[in-house]
Coordinates of C-alpha atoms and ligand atoms in Angstrom, one line a residue:
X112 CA 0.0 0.0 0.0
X113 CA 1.1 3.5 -0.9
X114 CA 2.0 6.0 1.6
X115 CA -0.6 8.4 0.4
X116 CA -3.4 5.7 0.9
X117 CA -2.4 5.0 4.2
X118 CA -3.2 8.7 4.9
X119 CA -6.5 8.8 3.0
X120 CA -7.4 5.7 5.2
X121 CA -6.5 7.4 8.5
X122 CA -8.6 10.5 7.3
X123 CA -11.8 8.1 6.5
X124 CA -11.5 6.3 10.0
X125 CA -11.6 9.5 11.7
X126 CA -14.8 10.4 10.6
X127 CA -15.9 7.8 13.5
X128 CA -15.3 9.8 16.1
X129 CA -17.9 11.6 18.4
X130 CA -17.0 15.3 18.0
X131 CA -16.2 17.0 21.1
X132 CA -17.8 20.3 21.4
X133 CA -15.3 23.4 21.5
X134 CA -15.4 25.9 24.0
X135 CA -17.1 28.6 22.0
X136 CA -20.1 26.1 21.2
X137 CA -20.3 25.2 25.4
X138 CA -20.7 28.6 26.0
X139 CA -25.2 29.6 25.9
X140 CA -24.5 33.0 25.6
X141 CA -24.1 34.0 22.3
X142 CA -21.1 35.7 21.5
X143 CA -21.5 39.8 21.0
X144 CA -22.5 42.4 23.6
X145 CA -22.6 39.9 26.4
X146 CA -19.6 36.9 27.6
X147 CA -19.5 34.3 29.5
X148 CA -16.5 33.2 31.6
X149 CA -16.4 29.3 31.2
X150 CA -14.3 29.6 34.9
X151 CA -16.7 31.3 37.0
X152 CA -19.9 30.9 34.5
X153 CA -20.5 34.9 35.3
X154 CA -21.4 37.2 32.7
X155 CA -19.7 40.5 31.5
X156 CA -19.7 43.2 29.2
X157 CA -17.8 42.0 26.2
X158 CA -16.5 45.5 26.1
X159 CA -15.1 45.5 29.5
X160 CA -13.8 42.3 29.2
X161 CA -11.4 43.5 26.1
X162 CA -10.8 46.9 27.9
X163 CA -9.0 44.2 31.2
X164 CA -6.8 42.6 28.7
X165 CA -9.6 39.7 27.6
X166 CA -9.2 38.7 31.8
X167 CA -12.2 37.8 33.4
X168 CA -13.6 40.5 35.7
X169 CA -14.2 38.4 38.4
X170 CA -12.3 35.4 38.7
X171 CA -9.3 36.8 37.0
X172 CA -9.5 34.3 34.2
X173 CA -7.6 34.4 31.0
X174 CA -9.7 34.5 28.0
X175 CA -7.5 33.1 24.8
X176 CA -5.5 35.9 23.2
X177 CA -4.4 36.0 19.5
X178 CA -1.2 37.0 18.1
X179 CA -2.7 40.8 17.1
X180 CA -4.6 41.2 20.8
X181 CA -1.3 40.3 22.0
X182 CA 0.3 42.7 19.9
X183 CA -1.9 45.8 21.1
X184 CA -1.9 44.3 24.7
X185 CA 1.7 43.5 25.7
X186 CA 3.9 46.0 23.2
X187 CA 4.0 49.6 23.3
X188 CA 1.8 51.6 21.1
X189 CA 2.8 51.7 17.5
X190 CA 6.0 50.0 18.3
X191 CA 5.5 47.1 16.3
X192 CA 7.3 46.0 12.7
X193 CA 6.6 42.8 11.5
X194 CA 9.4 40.2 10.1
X195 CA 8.9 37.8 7.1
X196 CA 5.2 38.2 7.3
X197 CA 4.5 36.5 3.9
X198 CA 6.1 33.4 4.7
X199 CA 3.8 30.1 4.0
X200 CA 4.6 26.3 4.2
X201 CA 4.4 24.2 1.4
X202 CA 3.7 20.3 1.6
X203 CA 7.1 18.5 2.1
X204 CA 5.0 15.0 2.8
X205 CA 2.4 15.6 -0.1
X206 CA -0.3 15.0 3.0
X207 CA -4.1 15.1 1.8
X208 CA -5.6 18.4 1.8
X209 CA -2.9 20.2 4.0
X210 CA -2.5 23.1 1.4
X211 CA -6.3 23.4 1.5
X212 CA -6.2 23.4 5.4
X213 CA -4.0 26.2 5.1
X214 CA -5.2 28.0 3.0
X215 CA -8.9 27.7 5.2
X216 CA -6.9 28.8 8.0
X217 CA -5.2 32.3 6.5
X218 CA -8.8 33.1 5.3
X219 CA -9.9 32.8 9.1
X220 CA -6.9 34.0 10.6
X221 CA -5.8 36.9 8.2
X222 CA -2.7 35.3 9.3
X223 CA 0.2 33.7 7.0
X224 CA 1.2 31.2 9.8
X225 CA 1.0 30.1 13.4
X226 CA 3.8 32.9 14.6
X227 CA 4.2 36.6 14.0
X228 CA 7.4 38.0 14.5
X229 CA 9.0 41.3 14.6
X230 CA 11.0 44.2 16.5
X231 CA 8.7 45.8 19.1
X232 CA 9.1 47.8 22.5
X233 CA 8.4 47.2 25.7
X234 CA 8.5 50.2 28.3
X235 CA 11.0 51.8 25.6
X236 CA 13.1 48.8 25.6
X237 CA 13.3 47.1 22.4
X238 CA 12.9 43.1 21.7
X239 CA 12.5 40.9 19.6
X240 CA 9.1 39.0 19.7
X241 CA 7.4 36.1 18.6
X242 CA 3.9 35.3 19.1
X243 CA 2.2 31.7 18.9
X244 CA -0.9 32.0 17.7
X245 CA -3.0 29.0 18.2
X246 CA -6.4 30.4 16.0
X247 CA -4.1 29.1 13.3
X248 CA -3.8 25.4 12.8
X249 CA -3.9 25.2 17.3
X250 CA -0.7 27.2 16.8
X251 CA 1.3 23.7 16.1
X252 CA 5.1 23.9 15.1
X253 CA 5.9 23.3 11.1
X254 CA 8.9 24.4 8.6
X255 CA 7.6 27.9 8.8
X256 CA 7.1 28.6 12.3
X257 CA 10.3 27.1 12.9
X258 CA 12.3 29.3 10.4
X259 CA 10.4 32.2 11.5
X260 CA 11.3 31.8 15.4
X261 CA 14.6 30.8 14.5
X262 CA 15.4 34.0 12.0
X263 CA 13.8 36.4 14.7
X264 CA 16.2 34.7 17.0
X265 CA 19.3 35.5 14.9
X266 CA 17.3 39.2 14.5
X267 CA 17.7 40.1 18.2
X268 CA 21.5 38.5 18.3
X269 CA 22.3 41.0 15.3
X270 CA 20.7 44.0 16.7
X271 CA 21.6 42.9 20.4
X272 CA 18.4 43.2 21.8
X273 CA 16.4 40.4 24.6
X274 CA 14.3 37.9 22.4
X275 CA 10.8 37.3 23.9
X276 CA 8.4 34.2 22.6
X277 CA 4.9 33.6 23.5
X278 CA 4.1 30.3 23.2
X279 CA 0.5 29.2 22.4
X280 CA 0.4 25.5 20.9
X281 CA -0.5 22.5 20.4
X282 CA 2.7 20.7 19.5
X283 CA 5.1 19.5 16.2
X284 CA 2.7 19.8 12.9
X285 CA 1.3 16.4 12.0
X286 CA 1.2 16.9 8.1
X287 CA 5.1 18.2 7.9
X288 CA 6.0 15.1 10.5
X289 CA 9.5 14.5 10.8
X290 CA 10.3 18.1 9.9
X291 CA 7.8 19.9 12.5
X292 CA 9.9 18.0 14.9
X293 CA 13.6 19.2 13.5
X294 CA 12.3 22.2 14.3
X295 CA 13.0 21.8 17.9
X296 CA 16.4 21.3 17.7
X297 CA 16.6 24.4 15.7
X298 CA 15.2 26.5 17.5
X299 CA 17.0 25.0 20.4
X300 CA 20.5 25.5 18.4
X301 CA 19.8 29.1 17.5
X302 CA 18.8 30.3 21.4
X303 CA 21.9 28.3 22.6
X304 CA 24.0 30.6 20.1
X305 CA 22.0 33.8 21.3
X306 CA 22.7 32.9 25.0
X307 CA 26.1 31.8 24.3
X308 CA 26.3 35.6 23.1
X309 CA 25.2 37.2 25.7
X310 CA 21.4 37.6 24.7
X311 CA 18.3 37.8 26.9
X312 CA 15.5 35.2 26.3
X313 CA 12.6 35.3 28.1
X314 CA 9.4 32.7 27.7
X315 CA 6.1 33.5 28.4
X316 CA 3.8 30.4 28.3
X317 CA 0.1 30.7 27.8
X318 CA -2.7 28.4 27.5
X319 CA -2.2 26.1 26.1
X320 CA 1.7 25.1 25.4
X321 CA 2.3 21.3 24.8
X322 CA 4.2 18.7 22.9
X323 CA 7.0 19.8 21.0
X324 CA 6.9 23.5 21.8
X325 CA 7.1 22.9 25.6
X326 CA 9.6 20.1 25.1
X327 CA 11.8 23.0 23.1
X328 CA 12.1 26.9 22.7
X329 CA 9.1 27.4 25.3
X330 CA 11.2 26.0 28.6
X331 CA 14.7 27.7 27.2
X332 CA 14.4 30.8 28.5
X333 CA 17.1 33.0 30.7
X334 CA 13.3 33.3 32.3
X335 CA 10.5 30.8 32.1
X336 CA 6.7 32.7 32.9
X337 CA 3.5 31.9 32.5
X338 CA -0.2 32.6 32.2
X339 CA -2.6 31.8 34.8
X340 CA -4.3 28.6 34.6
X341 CA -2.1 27.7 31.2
X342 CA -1.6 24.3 30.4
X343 CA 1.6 23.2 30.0
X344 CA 2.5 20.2 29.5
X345 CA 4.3 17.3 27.3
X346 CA 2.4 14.5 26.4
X347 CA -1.2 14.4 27.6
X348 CA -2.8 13.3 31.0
X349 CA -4.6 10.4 29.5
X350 CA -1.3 9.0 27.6
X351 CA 1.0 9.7 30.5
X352 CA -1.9 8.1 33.1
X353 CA -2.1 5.0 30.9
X354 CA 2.0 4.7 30.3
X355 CA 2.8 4.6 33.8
X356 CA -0.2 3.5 35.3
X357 CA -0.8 5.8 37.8
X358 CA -3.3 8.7 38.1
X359 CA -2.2 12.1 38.1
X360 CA -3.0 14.8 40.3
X361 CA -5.9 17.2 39.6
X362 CA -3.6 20.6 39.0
X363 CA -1.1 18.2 37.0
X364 CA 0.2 20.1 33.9
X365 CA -0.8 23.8 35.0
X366 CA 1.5 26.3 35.3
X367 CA 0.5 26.5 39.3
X368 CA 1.7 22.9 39.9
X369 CA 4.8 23.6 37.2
X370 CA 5.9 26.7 39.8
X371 CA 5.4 24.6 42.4
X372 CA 7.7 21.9 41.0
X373 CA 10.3 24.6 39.6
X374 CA 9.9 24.5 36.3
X375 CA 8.6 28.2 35.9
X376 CA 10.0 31.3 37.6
X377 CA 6.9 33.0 38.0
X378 CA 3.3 33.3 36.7
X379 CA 2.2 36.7 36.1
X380 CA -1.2 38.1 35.4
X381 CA -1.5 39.3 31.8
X382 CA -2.7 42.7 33.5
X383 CA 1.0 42.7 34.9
X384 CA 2.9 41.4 32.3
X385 CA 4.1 44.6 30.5
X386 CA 5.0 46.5 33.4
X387 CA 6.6 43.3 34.5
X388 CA 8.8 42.6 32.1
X389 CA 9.5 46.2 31.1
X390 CA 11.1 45.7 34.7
X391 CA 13.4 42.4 33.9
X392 CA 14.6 44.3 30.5
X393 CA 15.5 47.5 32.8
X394 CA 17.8 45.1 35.9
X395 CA 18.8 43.4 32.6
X396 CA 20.4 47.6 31.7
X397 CA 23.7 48.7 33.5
X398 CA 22.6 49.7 36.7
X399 CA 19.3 48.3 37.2
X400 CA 17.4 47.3 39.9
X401 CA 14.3 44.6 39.8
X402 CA 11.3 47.0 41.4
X403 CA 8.8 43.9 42.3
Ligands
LIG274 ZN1 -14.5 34.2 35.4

């Protein structure tokens, strides 16, 4: 049998599945003037919620952010200039409809791929930044997203400035395979130059970072934050439950149990964040001192 029939096979079976429904469709209220926190259940001003960062008013929890609410949130106003913007994969495997699937996915995004890079400030500091965004194909890690991180990373080394990723992702890119997954090492390889240099990285994970992308350029950094509440995690619960036989605890794979366990420095409300790390890239000056 072919390789390409094996695939087509795969795609059929699938179709067996129950579908599990998606956040937006658990939610009763319909999306608009009104939102509903699917933490607390309580309902807001969809307005209000946008104006506090997309954080629930009441129980302080994180709403999603894409890569351009992220943009207007965490980087000073107008500071932004995007790198390599019309980059696009092509299909190395020749996988079934993965050109149509991203094609879907820049009509629904408006976005090339699953990171936007560029130079940007912070506080008057300028960085480097790369932001995951999981609206586009669950933000997973393919040829492009790999070259784009990696070329920012070399961007920031030339111009000497901190490199900051936000990782949002669901892991390596099924339809490149074996190539999504090179991408770690690259990645990896190009930060281990940077630091080697002298460069600042810092990694902010938000919900949710998994597979590949945790297992990589998400847990290098000189500082290793997160969201609230993010996921974070390798493999999932039910694979890692089932492989060693033993149940996991309830706050397994959140980036409260994570900070517990030392793998993350802190966790920092996005309503912090800016101010936050405008502080790290001042101690980070000659002279500085950390304020919080
Ligand atoms: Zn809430």
């Amino acid at each position: 049998m072919a390789l390409k029939d094996l695939f087509t096979k795969t795609q059929t079976k699938k179709k067996k599945y129950a579908t599990i429904p998606t956040e937006a469709a658990k939610q009763d209220v319909p999306e608009g003037i009104m939102t509903k926190c699917p933490s607390c259940k309580k309902i807001m001003y969809t307005k209000e919620l946008m104006k506090n960062e997309k954080v629930c008013l009441h129980c302080q929890y994180h709403f999603p952010m894409n890569s351009g609410e992220r943009i207007t949130s965490f980087l000073d106003e107008g500071s932004f200039e995007e790198f390599n913007e019309n980059m696009i994969s092509k299909n190395p495997l020749d996988f079934p409809d993965y050109l149509e699937k991203l094609e879907k996915d820049r009509q629904k995004t408006k976005l090339n791929e699953a990171v936007v890079t560029g130079l940007g400030a912070v506080g008057g500091h300028k960085v480097v930044v790369a932001i995951m965004d999981a609206t586009f194909r669950m933000g997973s890690m393919g040829s492009v997203v790999g070259e784009k991180i990696t070329l920012a990373i070399e961007k920031a080394d030339e111009l000497s400035v901190p490199f900051i990723i936000f990782t949002a992702s669901g892991g390596a890119r099924m339809q490149e395979g074996a190539i999504s997954l090179m991408q770690m090492a690259k990645t990896s390889v190009a930060l281990k130059k940077f630091s080697n240099r002298g460069g600042l990285i810092i990694s902010i994970m938000t919900h949710p970072t998994t597979g590949g992308v945790s297992a990589s350029f998400a847990s290098l950094g000189d500082y290793n934050f997160a969201e609230p509440q993010s996921l974070i995690g390798f493999a999932g619960r039910r694979v890692i439950e089932q492989s060693i036989r033993e149940k996991l605890p309830e706050d397994f794979q959140t980036a409260e149990f994570l900070l517990k366990h030392g793998q993350l420095d802190a966790i920092i409300s996005r309503l912090e964040l800016a101010e936050k790390i405008a502080n790290i890239l001042e101690i980070h000056q000659p002279g500085g001192e950390i304020t919080w």
